[in-house]
Tab-separated table of C-alpha atoms and ligand atoms in Angstrom:
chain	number	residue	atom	x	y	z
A	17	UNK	CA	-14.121	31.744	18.638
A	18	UNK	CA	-16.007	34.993	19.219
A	19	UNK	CA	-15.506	37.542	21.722
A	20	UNK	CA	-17.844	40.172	23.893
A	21	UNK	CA	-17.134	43.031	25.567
A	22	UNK	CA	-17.629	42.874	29.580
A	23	UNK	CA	-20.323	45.589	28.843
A	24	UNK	CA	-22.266	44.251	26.341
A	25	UNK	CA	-22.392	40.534	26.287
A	26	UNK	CA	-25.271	40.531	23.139
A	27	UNK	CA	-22.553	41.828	20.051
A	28	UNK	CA	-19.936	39.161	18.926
A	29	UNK	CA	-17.027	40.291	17.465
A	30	UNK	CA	-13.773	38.483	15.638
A	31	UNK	CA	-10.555	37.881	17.136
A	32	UNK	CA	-9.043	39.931	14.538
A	33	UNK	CA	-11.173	42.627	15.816
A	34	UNK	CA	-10.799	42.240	19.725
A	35	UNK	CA	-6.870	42.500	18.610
A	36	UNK	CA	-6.662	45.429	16.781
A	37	UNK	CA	-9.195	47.244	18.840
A	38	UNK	CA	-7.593	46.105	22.430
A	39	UNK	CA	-9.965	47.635	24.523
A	40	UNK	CA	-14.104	47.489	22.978
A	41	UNK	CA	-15.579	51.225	22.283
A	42	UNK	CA	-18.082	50.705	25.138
A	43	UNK	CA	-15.083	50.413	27.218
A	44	UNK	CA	-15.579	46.863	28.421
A	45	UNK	CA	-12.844	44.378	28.292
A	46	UNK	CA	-13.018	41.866	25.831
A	47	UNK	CA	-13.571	38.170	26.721
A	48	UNK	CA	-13.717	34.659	24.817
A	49	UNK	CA	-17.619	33.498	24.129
A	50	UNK	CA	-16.967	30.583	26.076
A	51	UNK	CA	-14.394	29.145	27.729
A	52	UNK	CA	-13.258	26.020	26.201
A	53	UNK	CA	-12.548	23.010	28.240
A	54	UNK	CA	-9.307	20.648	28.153
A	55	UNK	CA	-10.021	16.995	27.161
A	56	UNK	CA	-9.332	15.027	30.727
A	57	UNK	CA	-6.710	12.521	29.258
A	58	UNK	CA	-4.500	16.221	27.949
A	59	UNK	CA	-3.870	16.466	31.706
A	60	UNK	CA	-3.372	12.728	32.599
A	61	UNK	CA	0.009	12.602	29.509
A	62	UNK	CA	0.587	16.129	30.427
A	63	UNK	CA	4.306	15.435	32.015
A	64	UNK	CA	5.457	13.662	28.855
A	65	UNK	CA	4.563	16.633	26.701
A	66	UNK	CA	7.132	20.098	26.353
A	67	UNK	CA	5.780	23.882	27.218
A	68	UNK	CA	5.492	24.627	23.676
A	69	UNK	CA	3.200	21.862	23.028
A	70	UNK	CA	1.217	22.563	26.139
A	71	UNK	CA	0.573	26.007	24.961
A	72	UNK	CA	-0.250	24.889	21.477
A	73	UNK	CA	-2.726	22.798	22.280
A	74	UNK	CA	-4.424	25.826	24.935
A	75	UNK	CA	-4.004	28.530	22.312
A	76	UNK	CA	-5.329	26.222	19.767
A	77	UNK	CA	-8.705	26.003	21.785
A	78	UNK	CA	-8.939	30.071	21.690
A	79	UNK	CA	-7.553	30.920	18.388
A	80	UNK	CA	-7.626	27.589	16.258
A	81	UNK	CA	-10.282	28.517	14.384
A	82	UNK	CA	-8.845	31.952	13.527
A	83	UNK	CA	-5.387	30.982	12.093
A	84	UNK	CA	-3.969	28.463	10.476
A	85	UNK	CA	-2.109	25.336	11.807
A	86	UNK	CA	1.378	25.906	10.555
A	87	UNK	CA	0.942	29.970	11.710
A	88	UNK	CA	-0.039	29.006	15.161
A	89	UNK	CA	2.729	27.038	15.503
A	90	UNK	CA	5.192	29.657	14.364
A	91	UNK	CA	3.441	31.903	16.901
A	92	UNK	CA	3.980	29.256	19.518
A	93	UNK	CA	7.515	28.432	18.965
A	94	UNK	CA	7.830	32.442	18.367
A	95	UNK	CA	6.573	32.992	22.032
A	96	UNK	CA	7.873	30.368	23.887
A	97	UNK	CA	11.379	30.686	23.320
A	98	UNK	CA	12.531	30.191	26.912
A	99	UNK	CA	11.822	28.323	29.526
A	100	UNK	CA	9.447	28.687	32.604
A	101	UNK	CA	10.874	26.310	35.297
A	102	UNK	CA	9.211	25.420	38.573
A	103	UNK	CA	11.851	25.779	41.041
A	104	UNK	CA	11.592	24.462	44.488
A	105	UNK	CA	12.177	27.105	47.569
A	106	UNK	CA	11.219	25.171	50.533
A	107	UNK	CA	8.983	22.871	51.219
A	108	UNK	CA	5.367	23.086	50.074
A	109	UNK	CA	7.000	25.904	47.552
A	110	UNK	CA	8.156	26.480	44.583
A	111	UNK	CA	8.674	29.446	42.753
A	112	UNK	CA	7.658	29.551	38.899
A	113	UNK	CA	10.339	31.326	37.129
A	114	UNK	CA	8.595	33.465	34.797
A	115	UNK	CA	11.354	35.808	34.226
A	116	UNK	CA	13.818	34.088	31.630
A	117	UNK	CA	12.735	36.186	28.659
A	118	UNK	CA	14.652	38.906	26.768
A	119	UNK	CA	13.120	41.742	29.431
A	120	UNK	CA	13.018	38.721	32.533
A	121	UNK	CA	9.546	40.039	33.363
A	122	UNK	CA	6.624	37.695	32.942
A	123	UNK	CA	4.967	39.892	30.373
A	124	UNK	CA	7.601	38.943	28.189
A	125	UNK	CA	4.939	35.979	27.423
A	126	UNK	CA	1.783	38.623	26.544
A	127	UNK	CA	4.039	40.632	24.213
A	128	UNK	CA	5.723	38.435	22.286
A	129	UNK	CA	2.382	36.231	21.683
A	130	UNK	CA	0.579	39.677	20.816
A	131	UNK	CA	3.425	41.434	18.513
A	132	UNK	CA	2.846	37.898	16.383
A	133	UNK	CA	-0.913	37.793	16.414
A	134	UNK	CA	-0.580	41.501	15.008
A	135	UNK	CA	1.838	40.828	12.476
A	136	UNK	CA	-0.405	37.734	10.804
A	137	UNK	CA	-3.196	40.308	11.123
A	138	UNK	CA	-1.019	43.235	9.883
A	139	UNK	CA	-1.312	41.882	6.192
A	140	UNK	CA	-5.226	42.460	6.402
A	141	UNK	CA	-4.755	45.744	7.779
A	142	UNK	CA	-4.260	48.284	4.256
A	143	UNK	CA	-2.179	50.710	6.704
A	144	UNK	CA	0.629	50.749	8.430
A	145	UNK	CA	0.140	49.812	11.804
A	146	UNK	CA	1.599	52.323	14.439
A	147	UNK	CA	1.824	51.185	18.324
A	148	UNK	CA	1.527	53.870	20.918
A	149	UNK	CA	2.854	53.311	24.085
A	150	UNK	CA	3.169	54.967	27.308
A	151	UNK	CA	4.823	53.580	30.217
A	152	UNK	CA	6.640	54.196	33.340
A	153	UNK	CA	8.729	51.700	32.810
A	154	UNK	CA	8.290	47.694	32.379
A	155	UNK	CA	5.490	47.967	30.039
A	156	UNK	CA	7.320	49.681	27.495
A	157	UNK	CA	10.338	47.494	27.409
A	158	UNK	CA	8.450	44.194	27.145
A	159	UNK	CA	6.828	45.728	24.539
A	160	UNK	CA	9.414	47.279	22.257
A	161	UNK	CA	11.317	43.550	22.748
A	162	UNK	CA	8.179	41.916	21.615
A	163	UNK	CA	7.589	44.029	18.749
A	164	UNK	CA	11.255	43.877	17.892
A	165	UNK	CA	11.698	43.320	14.244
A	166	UNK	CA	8.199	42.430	13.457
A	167	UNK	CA	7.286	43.469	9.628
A	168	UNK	CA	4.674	46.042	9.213
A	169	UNK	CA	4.389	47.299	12.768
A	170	UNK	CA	6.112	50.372	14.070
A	171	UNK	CA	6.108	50.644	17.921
A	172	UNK	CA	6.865	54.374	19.401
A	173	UNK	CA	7.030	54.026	23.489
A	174	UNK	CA	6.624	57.631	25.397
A	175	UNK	CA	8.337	57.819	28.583
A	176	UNK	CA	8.523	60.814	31.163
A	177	UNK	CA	12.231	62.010	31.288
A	178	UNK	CA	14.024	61.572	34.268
A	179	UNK	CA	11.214	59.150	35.772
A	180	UNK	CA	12.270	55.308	34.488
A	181	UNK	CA	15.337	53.895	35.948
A	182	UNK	CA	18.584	53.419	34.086
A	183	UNK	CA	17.786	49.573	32.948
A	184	UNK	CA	14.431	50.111	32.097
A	185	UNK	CA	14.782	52.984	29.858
A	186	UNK	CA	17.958	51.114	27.929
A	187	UNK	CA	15.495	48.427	27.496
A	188	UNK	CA	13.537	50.085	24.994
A	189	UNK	CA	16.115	53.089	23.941
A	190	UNK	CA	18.635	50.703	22.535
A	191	UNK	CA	17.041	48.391	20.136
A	192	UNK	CA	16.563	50.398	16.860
A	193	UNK	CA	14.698	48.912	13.820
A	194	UNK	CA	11.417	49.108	14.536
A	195	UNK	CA	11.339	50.562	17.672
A	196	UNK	CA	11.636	54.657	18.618
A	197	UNK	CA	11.465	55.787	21.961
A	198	UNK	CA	10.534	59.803	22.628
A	199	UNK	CA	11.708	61.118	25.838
A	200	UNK	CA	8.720	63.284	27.187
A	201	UNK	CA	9.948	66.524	29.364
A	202	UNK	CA	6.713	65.474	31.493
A	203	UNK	CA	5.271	63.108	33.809
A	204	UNK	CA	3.668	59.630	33.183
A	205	UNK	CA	0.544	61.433	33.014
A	206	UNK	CA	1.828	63.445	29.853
A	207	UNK	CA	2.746	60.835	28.084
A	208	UNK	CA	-0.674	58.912	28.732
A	209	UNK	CA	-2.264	62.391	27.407
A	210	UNK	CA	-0.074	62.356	24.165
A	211	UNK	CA	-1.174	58.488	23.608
A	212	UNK	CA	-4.880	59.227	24.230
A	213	UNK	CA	-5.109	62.566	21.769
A	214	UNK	CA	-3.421	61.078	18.684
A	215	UNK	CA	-6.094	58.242	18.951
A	216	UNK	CA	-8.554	61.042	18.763
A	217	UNK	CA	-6.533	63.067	16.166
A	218	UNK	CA	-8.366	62.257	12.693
A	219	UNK	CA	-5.576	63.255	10.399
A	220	UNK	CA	-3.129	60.826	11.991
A	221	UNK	CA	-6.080	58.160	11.876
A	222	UNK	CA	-6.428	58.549	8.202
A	223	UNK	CA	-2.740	57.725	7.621
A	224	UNK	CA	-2.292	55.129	9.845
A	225	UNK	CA	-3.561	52.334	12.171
A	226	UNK	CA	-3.254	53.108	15.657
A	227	UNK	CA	-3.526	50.580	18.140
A	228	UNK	CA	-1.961	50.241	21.442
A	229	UNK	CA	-0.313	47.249	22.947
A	230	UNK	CA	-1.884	47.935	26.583
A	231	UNK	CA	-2.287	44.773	29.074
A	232	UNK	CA	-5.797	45.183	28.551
A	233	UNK	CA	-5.468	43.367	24.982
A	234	UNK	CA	-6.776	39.845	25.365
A	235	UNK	CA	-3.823	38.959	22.817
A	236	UNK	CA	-1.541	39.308	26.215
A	237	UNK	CA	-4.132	37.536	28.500
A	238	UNK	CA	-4.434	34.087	26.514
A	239	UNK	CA	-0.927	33.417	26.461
A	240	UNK	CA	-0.246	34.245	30.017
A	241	UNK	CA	-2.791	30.749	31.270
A	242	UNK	CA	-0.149	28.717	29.243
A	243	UNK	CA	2.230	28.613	32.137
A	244	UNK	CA	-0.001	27.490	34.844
A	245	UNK	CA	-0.472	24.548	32.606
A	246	UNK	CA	3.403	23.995	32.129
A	247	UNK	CA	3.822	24.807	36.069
A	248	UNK	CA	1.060	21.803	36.974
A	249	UNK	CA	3.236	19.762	34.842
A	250	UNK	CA	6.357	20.239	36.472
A	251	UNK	CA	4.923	19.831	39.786
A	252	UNK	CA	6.078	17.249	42.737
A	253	UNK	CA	3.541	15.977	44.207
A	254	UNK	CA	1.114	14.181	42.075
A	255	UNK	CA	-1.867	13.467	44.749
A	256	UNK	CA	-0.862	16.971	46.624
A	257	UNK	CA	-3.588	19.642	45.743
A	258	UNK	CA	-2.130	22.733	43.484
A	259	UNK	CA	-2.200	26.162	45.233
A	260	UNK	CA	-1.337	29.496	43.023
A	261	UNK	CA	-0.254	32.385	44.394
A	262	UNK	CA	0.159	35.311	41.869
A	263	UNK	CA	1.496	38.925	42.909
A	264	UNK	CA	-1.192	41.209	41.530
A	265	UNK	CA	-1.434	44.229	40.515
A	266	UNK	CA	-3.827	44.908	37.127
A	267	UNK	CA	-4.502	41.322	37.992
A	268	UNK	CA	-3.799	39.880	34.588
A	269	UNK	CA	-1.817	37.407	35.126
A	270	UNK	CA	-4.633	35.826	38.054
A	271	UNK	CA	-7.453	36.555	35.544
A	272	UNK	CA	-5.546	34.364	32.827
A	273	UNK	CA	-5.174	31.457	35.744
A	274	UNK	CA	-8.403	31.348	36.558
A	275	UNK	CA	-9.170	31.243	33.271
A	276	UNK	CA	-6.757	28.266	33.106
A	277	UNK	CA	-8.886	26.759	36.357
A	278	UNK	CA	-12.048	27.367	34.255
A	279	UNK	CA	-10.472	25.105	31.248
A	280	UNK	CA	-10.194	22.423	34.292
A	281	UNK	CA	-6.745	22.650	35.382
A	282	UNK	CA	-7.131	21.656	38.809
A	283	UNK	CA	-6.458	24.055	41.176
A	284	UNK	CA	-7.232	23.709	44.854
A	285	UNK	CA	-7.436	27.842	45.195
A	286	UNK	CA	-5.523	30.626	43.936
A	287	UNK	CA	-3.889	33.509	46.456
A	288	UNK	CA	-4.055	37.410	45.642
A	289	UNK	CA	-1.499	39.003	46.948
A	290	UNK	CA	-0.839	42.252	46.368
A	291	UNK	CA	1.511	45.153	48.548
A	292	UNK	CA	-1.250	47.877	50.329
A	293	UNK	CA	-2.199	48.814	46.967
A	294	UNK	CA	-5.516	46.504	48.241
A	295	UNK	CA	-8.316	46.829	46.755
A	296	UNK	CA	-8.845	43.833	45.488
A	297	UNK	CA	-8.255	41.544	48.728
A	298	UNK	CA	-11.081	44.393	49.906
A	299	UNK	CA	-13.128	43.506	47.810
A	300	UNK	CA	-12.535	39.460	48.648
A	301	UNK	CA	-13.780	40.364	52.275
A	302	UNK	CA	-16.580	43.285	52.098
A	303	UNK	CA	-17.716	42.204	48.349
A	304	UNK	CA	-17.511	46.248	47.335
A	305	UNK	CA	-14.441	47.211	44.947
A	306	UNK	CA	-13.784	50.784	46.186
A	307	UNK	CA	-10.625	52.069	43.413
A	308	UNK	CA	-8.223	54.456	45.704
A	309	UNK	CA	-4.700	56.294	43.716
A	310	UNK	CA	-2.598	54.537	44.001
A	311	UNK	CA	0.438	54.198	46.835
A	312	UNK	CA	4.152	53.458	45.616
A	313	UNK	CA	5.760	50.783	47.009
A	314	UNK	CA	9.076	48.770	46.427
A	315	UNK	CA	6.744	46.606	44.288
A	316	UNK	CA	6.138	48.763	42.297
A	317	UNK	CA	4.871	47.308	38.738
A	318	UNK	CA	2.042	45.936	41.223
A	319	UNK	CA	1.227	49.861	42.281
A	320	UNK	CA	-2.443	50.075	41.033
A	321	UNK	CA	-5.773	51.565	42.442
A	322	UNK	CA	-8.004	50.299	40.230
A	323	UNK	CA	-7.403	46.879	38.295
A	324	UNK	CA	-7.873	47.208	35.069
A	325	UNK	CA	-8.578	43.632	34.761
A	326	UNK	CA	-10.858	43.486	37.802
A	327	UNK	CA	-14.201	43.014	35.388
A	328	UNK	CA	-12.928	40.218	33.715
A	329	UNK	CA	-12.226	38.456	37.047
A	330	UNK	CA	-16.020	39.529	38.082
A	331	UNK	CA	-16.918	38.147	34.494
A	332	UNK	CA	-16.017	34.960	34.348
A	333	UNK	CA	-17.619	34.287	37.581
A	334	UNK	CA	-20.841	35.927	36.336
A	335	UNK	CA	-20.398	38.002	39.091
A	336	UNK	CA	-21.003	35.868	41.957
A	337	UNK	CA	-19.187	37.011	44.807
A	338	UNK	CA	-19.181	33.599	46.721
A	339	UNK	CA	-18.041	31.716	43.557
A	340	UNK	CA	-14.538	33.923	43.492
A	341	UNK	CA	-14.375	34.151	46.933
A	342	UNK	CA	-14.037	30.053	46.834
A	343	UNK	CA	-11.043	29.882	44.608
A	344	UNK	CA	-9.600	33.039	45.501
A	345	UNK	CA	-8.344	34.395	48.689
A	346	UNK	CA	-6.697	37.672	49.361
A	347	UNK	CA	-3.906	39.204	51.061
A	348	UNK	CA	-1.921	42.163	51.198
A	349	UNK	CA	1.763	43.078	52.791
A	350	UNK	CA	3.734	46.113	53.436
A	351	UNK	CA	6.829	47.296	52.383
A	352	UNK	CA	8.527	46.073	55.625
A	353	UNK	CA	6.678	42.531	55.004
A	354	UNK	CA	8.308	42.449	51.465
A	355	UNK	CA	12.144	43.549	53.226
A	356	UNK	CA	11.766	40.751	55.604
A	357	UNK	CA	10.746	38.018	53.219
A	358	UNK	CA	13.593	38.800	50.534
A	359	UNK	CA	16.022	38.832	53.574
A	360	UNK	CA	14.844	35.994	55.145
A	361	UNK	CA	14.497	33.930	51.673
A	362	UNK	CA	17.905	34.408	50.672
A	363	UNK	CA	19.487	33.467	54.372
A	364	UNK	CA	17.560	30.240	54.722
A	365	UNK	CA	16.654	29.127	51.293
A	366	UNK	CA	19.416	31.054	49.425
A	367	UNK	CA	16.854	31.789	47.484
A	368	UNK	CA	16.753	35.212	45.617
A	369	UNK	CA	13.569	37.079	45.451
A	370	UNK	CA	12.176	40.182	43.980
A	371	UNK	CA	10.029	42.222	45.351
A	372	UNK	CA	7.269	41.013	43.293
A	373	UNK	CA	7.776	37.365	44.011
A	374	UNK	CA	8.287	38.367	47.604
A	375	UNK	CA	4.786	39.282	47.725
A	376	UNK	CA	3.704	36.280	46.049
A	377	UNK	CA	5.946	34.325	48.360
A	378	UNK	CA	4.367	35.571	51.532
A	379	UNK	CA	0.376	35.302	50.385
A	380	UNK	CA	1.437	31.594	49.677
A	381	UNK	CA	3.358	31.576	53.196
A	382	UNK	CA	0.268	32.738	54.728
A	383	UNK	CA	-2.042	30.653	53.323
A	384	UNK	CA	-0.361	27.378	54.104
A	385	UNK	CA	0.098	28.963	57.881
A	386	UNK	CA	-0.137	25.229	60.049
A	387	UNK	CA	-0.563	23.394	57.078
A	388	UNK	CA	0.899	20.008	57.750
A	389	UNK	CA	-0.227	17.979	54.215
A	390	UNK	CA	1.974	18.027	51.232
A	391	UNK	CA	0.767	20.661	48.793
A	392	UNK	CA	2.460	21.580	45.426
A	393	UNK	CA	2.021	25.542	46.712
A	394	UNK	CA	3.450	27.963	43.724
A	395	UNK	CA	3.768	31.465	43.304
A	396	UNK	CA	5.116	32.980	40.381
A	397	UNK	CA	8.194	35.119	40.230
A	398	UNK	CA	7.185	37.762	38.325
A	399	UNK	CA	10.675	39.086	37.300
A	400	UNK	CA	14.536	38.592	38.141
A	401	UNK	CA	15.618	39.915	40.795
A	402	UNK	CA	18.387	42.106	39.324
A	403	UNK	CA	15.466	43.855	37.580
A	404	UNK	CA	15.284	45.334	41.151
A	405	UNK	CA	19.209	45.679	42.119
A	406	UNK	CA	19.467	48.201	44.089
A	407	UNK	CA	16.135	47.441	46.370
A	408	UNK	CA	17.329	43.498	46.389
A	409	UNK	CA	20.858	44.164	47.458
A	410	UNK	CA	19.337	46.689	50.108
A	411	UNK	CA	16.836	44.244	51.442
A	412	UNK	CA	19.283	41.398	51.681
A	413	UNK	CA	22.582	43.193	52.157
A	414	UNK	CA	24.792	41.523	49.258
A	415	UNK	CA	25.327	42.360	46.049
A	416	UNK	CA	23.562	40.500	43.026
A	417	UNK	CA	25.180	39.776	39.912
A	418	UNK	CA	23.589	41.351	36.526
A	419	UNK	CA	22.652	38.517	34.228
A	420	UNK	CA	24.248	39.031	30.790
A	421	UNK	CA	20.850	39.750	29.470
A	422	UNK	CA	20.394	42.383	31.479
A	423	UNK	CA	24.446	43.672	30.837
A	424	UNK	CA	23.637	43.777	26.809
A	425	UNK	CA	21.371	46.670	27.564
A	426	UNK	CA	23.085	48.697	29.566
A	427	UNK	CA	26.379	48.206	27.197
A	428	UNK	CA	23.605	49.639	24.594
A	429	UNK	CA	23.926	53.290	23.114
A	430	UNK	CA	21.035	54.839	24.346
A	431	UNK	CA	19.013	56.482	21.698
A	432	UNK	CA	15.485	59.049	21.953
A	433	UNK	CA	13.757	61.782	20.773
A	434	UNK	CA	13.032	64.296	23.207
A	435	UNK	CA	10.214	66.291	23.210
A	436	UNK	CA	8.102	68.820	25.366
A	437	UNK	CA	4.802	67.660	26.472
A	438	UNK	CA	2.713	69.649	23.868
A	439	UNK	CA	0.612	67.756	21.698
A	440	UNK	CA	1.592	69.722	17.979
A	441	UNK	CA	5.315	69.199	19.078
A	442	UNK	CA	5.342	65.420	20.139
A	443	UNK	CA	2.426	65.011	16.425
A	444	UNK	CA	5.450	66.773	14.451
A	445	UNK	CA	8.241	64.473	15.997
A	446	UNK	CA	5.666	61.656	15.180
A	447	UNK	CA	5.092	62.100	11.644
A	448	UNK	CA	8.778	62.716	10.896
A	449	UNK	CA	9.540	59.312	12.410
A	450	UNK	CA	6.762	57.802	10.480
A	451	UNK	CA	7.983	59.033	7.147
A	452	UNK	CA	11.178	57.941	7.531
A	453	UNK	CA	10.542	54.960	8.361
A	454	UNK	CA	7.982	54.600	5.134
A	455	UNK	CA	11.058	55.322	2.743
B	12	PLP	C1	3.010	43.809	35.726
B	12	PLP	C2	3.697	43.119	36.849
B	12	PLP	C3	2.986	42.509	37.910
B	12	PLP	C4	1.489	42.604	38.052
B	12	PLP	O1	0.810	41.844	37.096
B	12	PLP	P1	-0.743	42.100	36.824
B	12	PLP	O2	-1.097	41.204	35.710
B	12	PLP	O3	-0.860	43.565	36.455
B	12	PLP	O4	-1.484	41.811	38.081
B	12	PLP	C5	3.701	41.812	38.881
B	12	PLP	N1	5.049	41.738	38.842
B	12	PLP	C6	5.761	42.328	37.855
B	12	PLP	C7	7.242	42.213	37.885
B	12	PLP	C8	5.123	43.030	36.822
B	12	PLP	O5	5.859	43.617	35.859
């Protein structure tokens, strides 16, 4: 399989290439020639088969002819090492527990399957490879975990001092090996500035291969249409049409379902929701994306102005407005919207939301609104809850018990490199690291 860039559709390049590049030079996003279909009886013995050999037999259509049998397998087992139950709330709605993996955040799944893609391709590569990462928070720890111990790749995450919370900066400042985290005295911003002038700096370029591990990659949108496969699976109602709701932010993980819908899942429709960060349910009505800065909110990971994966979505619908607009509807919710659910959710349902999943609880709320049919309606909880603690305990007035995942990191011995927000000073601190880690 080949893939194009969103801005040039006429130059095919490898996999190997759409990997290690992550996002094409023309700036477009990379995307699969075509979109392979699912044979019809793979959904009809579906429920007898596990997640791992659902996703085998998905990634296998995208990558098969790439790498070998036995590799792909390893990468499969290597990715899907916990589970992604369907969970019932109420009825009509289940939640799909994407959050059991070693960061309980759903891009657990893009990491892991992208750290392992990079390591099989990391033996073609004559340099080391070097992964630059900024984040401002979950991005970084899903993807120091993912890249966790994997030969020839070093992964250095930048973070703004001061600005990540507690958990998510022992998330990536504990774990060692391969993995060094530099404490910028800066903002997000700085750190994204750091990232983007060593990919420019020559002399670091000769030395070693930079890449990042940003969601653009299409190594972490693949893997994340593997669970709506497993999710149809596990659903109740056979006959009862399938409605997704995803909380949205870059809008990855929707892009990869509708990818999912294009292989011929069926899917009766698929729900946006996002928090007022709205552009894209904007665009669903009017038909004009109009990118705004963004506004924090309690969901925060979902705090975006302008989706990065929003041309990919417009891509594989050859951008025909009506065609999205018929499997996808949007809607957004406030802050006190999110509260309410969360509160609500826990009295009735004793059910546990996070803010995330509370989104994606309420667009699926409000699109079954005087629905009386059975429908298998599903949003996907996007992380644990006590990712959130001290919003989740607020909202619902209890406390929440830290899951011993979650415990091991903050037993951790936090360790980082700080550094000022000057380019020569954070390159110094780089190369040092680097050279150490060569000998
Ligand atoms: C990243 C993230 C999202 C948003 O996912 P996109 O693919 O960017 O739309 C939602 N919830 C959580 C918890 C996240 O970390």
């Amino acid at each position: 399989m080949k893939f194009y860039s969103t801005n040039n559709k006429t130059v095919l390049i490898s996999l190997k290439e759409a990997v290690l590049q992550g996002l094409a030079a023309d700036n477009g996003l990379y995307m699969p020639e075509s979109i392979p279909a699912m044979p019809a009886d793979f959904f009809g013995g579906m429920h007898e088969k596990d997640f791992r050999q659902i996703a085998l037999a998905v990634a296998d259509k995208f990558i098969g002819e790439d790498i070998p049998n036995t590799e792909l397998q390893r990468i499969i087992d290597h990715t899907i090492a916990f589970d992604a139950p369907l969970v019932e709330v109420e009825r009509n709605i289940s939640a799909l527990e994407l959050f059991h993996g070693p960061t309980m955040a759903f891009k657990d799944f893009g990491a892991r399957f992208m750290s392992q893609l990079l390591r099989f391709f990391s033996s073609q590569v004559k340099r080391e490879i070097v992964i630059l990462v900024a984040t401002s928070g979950d991005t970084g720890s899903a993807v120091a975990n993912g890249f966790l111990g994997v030969e020839g790749i070093r992964v250095i995450v930048l973070y703004p001092a001061g600005k990540v919370s507690d958990i998510q900066e022992k998330q990536f400042t504990t774990l060692g090996q391969n993995i060094t985290a530099v404490e910028v005295d800066g903002t997000f911003d700085d750190c994204q500035r750091l990232v983007k002038t060593a990919f420019l700096d020559n002399d670091l370029r000769e030395q070693y291969f930079l890449t990042s591990a940003n969601s653009i990659n299409i190594a972490r949108l693949i893997p994340q249409s593997f669970y709506y496969f497993y999710a149809y699976s596990q659903r109740k109602e056979k006959s009862a049409p399938v409605v997704f709701s995803v909380p949205s932010g870059n809008f990855g993980n929707l892009t990869a379902g509708l990818l999912a819908k294009k292989m011929g899942l069926p899917v009766a429709r698929f729900v946006a929701s996002t928090n007022i960060n709205d552009v894209v349910p904007q665009y669903l009505a009017s038909g004009h994306l109009v990118p705004r800065p963004s506004v924090h909110t309690l969901s925060n990971a979902m705090d975006v102005g302008n989706p990065s994966n929003f041309a990919r979505m417009v891509d594989l619908y050859d951008g025909h407005l009506n065609a999205i607009q018929e499997d996808v509807i949007g809607y957004a919710f406030t802050d006190s919207d999110t509260k309410a659910a969360m509160l609500s959710v826990s009295r009735k349902q004793k059910y546990i939301l996070d803010p995330h999943g509370a989104v994606g609880y309420l667009g699926l709320k409000k699109y079954l609104e005087g629905c009386n049919d059975d429908v298998n309606g599903i949003f996907l909880e996007t992380a644990h809850p006590a990712k959130f603690k001290d919003v989740v305990e607020l909202a619902i007035d209890k406390p929440i018990p830290l899951p011993g995942t979650l415990e091991k990191f903050v037993k951790g011995n936090k360790q980082s490199l700080a550094v000022s927000h000057d380019y020569h000073a954070f390159k110094k601190i780089l190369i040092d690291t680097l050279v150490v880690s060569h000998t």
